[in-house]
mmCIF file of C-alpha atoms in Angstrom:
data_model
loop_
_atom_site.group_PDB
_atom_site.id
_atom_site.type_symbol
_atom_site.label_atom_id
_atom_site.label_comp_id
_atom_site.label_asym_id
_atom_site.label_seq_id
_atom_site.Cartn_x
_atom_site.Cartn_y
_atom_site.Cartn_z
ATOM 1 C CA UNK A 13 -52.299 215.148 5.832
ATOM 2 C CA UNK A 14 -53.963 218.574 5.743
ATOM 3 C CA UNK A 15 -57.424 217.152 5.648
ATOM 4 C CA UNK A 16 -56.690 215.119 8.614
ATOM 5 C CA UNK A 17 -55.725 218.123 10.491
ATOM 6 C CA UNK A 18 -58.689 220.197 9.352
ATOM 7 C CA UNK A 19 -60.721 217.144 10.340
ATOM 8 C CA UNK A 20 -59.160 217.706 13.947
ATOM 9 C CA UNK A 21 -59.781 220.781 14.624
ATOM 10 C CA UNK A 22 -63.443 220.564 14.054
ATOM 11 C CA UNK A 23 -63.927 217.429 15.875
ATOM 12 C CA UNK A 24 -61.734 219.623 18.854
ATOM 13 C CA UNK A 25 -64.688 222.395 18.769
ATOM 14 C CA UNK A 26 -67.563 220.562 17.944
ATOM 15 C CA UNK A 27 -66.564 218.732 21.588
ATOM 16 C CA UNK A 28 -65.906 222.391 23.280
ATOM 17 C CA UNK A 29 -69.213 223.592 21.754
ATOM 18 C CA UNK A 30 -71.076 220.585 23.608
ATOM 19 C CA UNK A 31 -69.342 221.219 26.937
ATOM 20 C CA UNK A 32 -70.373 224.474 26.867
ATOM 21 C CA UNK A 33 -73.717 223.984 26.250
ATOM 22 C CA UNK A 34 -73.892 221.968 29.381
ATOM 23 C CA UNK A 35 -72.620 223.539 31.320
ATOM 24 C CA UNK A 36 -75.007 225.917 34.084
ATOM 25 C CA UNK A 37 -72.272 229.020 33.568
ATOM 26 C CA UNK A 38 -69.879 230.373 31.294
ATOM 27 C CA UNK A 39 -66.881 229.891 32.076
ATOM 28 C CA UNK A 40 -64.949 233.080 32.520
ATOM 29 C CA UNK A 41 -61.318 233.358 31.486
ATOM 30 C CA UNK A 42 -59.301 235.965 33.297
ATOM 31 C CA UNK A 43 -56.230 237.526 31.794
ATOM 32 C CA UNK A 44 -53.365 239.646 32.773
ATOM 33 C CA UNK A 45 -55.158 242.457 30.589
ATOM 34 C CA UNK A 46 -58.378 241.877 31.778
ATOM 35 C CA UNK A 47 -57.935 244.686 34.335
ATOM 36 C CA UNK A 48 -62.071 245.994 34.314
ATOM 37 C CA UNK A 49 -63.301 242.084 34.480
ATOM 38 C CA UNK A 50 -60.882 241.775 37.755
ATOM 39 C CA UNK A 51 -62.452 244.386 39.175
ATOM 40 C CA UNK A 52 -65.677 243.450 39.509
ATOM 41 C CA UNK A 53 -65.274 239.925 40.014
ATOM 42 C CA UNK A 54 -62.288 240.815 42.642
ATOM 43 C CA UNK A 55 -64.821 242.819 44.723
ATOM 44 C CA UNK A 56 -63.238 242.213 48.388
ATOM 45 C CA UNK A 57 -60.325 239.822 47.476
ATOM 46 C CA UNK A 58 -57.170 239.669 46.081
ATOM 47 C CA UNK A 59 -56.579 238.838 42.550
ATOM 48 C CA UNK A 60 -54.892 235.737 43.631
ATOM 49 C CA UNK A 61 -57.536 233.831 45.517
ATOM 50 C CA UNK A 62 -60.138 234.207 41.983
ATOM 51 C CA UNK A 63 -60.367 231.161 39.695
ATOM 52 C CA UNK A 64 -60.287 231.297 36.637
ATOM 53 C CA UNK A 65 -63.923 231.277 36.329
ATOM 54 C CA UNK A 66 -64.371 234.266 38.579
ATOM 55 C CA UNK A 67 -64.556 231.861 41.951
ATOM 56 C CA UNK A 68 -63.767 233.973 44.834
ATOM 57 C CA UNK A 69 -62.228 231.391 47.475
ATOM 58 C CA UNK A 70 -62.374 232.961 51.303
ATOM 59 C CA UNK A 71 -62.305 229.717 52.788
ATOM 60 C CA UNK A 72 -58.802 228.411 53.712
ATOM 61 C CA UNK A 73 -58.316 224.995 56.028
ATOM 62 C CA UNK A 74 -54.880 224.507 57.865
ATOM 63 C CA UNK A 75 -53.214 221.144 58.953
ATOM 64 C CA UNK A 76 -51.514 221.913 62.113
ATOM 65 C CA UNK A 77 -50.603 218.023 62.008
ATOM 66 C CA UNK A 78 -50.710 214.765 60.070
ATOM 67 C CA UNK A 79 -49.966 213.315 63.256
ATOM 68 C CA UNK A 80 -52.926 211.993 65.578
ATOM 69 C CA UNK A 81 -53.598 210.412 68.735
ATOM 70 C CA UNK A 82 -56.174 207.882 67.770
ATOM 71 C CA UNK A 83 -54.742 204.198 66.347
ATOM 72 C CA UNK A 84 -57.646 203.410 64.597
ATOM 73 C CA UNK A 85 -57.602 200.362 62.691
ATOM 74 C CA UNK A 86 -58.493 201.727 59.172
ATOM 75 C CA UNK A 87 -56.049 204.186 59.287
ATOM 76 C CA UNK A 88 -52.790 203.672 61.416
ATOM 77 C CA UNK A 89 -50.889 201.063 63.628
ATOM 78 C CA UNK A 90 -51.353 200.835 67.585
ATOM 79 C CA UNK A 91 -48.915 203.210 69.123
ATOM 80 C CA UNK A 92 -48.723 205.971 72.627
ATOM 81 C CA UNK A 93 -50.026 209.271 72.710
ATOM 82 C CA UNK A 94 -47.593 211.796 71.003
ATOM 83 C CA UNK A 95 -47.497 215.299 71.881
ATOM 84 C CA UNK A 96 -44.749 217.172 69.891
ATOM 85 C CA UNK A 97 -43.494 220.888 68.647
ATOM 86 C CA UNK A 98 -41.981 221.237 65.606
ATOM 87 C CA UNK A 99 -38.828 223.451 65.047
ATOM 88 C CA UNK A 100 -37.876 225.681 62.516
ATOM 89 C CA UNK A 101 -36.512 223.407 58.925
ATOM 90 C CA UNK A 102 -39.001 220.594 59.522
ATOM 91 C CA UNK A 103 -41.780 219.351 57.354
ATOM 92 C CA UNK A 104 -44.238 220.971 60.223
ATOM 93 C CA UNK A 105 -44.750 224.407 60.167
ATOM 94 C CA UNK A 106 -43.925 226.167 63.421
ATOM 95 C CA UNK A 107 -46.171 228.595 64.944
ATOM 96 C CA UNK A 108 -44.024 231.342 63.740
ATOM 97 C CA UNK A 109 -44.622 230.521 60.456
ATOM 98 C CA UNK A 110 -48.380 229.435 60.631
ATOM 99 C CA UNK A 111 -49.261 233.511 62.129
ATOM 100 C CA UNK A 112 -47.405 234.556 58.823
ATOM 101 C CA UNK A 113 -49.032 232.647 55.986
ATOM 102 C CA UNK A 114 -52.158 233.056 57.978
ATOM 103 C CA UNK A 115 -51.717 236.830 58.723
ATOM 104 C CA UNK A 116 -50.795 236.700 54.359
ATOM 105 C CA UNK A 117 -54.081 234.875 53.556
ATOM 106 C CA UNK A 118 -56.340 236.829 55.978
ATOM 107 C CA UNK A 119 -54.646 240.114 54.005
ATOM 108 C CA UNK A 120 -55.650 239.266 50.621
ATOM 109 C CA UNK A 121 -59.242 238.782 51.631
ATOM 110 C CA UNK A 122 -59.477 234.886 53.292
ATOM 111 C CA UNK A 123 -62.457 235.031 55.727
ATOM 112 C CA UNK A 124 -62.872 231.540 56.927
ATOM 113 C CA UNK A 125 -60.536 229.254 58.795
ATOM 114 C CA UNK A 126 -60.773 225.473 59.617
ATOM 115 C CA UNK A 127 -57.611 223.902 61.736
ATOM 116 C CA UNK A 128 -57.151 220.007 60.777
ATOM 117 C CA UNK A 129 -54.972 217.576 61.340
ATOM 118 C CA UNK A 130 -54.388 214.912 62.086
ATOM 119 C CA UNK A 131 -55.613 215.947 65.148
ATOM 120 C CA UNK A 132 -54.944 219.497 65.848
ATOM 121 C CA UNK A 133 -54.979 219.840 69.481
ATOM 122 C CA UNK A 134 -51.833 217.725 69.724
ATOM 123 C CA UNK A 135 -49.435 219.982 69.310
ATOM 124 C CA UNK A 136 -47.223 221.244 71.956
ATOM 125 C CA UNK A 137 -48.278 224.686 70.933
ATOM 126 C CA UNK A 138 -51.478 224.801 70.146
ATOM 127 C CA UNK A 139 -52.498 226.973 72.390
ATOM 128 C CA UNK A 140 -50.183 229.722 70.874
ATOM 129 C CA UNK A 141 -51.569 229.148 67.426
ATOM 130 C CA UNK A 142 -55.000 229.826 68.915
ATOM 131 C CA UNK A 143 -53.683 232.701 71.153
ATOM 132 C CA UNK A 144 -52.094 234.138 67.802
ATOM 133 C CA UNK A 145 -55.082 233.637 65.830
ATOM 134 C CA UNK A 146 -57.307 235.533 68.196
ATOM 135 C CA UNK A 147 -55.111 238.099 68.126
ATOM 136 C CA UNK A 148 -55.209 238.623 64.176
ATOM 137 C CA UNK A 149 -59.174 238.200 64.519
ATOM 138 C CA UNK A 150 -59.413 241.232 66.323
ATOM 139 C CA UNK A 151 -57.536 243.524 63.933
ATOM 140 C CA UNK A 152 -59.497 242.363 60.736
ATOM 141 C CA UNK A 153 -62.560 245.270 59.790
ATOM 142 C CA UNK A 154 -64.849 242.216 59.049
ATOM 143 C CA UNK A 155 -65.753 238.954 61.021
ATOM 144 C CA UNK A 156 -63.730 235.679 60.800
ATOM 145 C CA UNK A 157 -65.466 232.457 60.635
ATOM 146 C CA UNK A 158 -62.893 230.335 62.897
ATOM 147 C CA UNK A 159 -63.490 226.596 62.650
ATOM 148 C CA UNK A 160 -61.747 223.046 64.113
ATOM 149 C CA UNK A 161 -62.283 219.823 63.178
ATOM 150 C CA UNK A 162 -61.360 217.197 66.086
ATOM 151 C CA UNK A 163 -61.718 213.809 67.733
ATOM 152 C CA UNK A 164 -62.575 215.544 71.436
ATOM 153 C CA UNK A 165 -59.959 213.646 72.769
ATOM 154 C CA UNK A 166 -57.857 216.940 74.119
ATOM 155 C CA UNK A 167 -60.389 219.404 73.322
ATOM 156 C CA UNK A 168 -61.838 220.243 76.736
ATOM 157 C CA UNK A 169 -58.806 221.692 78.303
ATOM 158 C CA UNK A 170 -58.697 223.940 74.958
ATOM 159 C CA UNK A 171 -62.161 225.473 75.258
ATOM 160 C CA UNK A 172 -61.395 228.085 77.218
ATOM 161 C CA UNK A 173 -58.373 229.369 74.935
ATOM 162 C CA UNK A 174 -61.025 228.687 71.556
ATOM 163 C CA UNK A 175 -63.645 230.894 73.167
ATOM 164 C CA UNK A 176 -60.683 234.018 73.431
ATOM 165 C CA UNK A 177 -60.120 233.185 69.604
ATOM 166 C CA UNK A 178 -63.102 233.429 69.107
ATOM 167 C CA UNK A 179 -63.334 230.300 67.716
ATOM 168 C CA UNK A 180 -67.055 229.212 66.965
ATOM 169 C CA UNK A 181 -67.161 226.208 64.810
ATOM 170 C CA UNK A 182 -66.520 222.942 66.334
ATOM 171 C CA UNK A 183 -66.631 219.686 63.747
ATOM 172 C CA UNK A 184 -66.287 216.670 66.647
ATOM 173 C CA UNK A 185 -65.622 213.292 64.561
ATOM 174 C CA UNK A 186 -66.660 210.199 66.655
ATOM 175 C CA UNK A 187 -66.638 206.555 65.470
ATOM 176 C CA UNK A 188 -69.476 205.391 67.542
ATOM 177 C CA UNK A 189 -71.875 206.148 69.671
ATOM 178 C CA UNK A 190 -71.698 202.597 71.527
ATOM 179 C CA UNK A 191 -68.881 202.655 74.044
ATOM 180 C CA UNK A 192 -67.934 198.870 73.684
ATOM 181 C CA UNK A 193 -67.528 199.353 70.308
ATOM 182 C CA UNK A 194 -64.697 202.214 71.019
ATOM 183 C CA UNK A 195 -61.660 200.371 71.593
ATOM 184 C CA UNK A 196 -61.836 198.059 68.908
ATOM 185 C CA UNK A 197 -62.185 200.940 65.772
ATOM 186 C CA UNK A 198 -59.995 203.560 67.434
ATOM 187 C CA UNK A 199 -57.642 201.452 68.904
ATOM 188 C CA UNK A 200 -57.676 203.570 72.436
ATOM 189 C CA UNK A 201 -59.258 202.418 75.999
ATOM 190 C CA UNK A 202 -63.080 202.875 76.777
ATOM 191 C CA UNK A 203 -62.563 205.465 79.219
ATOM 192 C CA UNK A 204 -61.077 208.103 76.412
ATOM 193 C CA UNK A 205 -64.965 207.393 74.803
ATOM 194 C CA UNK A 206 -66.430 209.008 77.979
ATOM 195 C CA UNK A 207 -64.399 212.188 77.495
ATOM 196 C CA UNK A 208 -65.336 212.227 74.030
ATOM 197 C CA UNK A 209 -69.289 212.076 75.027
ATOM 198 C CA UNK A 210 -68.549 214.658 77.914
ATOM 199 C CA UNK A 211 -66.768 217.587 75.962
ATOM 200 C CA UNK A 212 -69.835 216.936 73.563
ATOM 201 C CA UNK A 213 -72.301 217.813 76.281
ATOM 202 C CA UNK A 214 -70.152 220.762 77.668
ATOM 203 C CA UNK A 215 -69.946 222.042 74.044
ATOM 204 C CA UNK A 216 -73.585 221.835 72.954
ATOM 205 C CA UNK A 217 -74.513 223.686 76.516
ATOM 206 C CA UNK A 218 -72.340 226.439 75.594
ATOM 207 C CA UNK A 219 -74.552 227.462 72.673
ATOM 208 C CA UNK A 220 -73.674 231.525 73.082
ATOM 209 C CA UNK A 221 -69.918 230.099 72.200
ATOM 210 C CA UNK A 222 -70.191 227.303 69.957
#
């Protein structure tokens, strides 16, 4: 039996040797003890947002919603247009408690935000969560890369309160470019494809915001 197992264990390293030697870096173990190492690769950011092979992550995306006001038909059933705000115990988070695990990641060094859904814009209170987020952009000592990704549906009445934010990313997911084509992947009427194609002209002339 102790042959086998001796047998084992080199078969185990002779298989870490060859990933290793694949791979384009070495991989970088971090350990409570490894207080100098955390140092330098923690340059900026907290502890807690570094990999364990010295990845710093600054890039966080939040779903406001899984929730969305497109039926299309590769992903849900043909239903109305829901607008909703979610209260404090439910599976949602409210906007209460989005400013405070966003105000959490921005402190421990987080320096790029995308809102997703779903569809983000919505929610009932999305123009808080915006409000609030421009407000915690202005207190940081270096930029914030705000982002949204979006099906243009209900963005245009939000532009105004994404420019305050200082929101400068815009990610605009369309189906089609063919307007008779519209209602039979998203499941909504032809005239919610012209708003689509307008907020995309208003946002593309806006090119000092967006």
């Amino acid at each position: 039996a102790e042959p086998l197992k001796k047998l084992g264990r080199r078969r185990t390293v002779s298989k870490r040797m060859q990933l290793s030697r694949r791979l384009p870096w070495k991989p970088l173990r971090l350990r409570p003890g490894c207080g100098r190492v955390r140092q330098v690769v923690n340059a900026g950011i907290h502890p807690s947002l570094v990999d364990t092979f010295g990845r710093r992550h600054h890039y966080l995306r939040v779903s406001l919603t899984d929730r969305c006001n497109l039926k299309c038909r590769y992903c849900m059933p043909e239903d109305g247009e829901e607008v909703f705000t979610p209260t404090p115990g439910g599976k949602v988070m409210t906007a209460e408690e989005l400013n405070r695990i966003l105000r959490l990641f921005l402190q421990l060094g987080v320096r790029k935000v995308r809102l997703t859904g779903g569809e983000p814009t919505i929610r009932g209170d999305f123009d808080r969560i915006l409000s609030d987020i421009g407000e915690m952009r202005t207190r940081l000592p270096e930029p914030l890369s705000l982002g949204i990704t979006t099906n243009g549906i209900r963005l245009k009445r939000f532009l105004p309160q994404m420019r305050a934010a200082g929101l400068t990313n815009i990610n605009l997911s369309l189906d089609t470019l063919e307007p008779a084509k519209f209602p039979f992947l998203a499941g909504r009427p032809l005239e919610w494809h012209a708003r689509i194609v307008d907020v995309m002209h208003e946002v593309a002339a806006q090119e000092d915001c967006f």
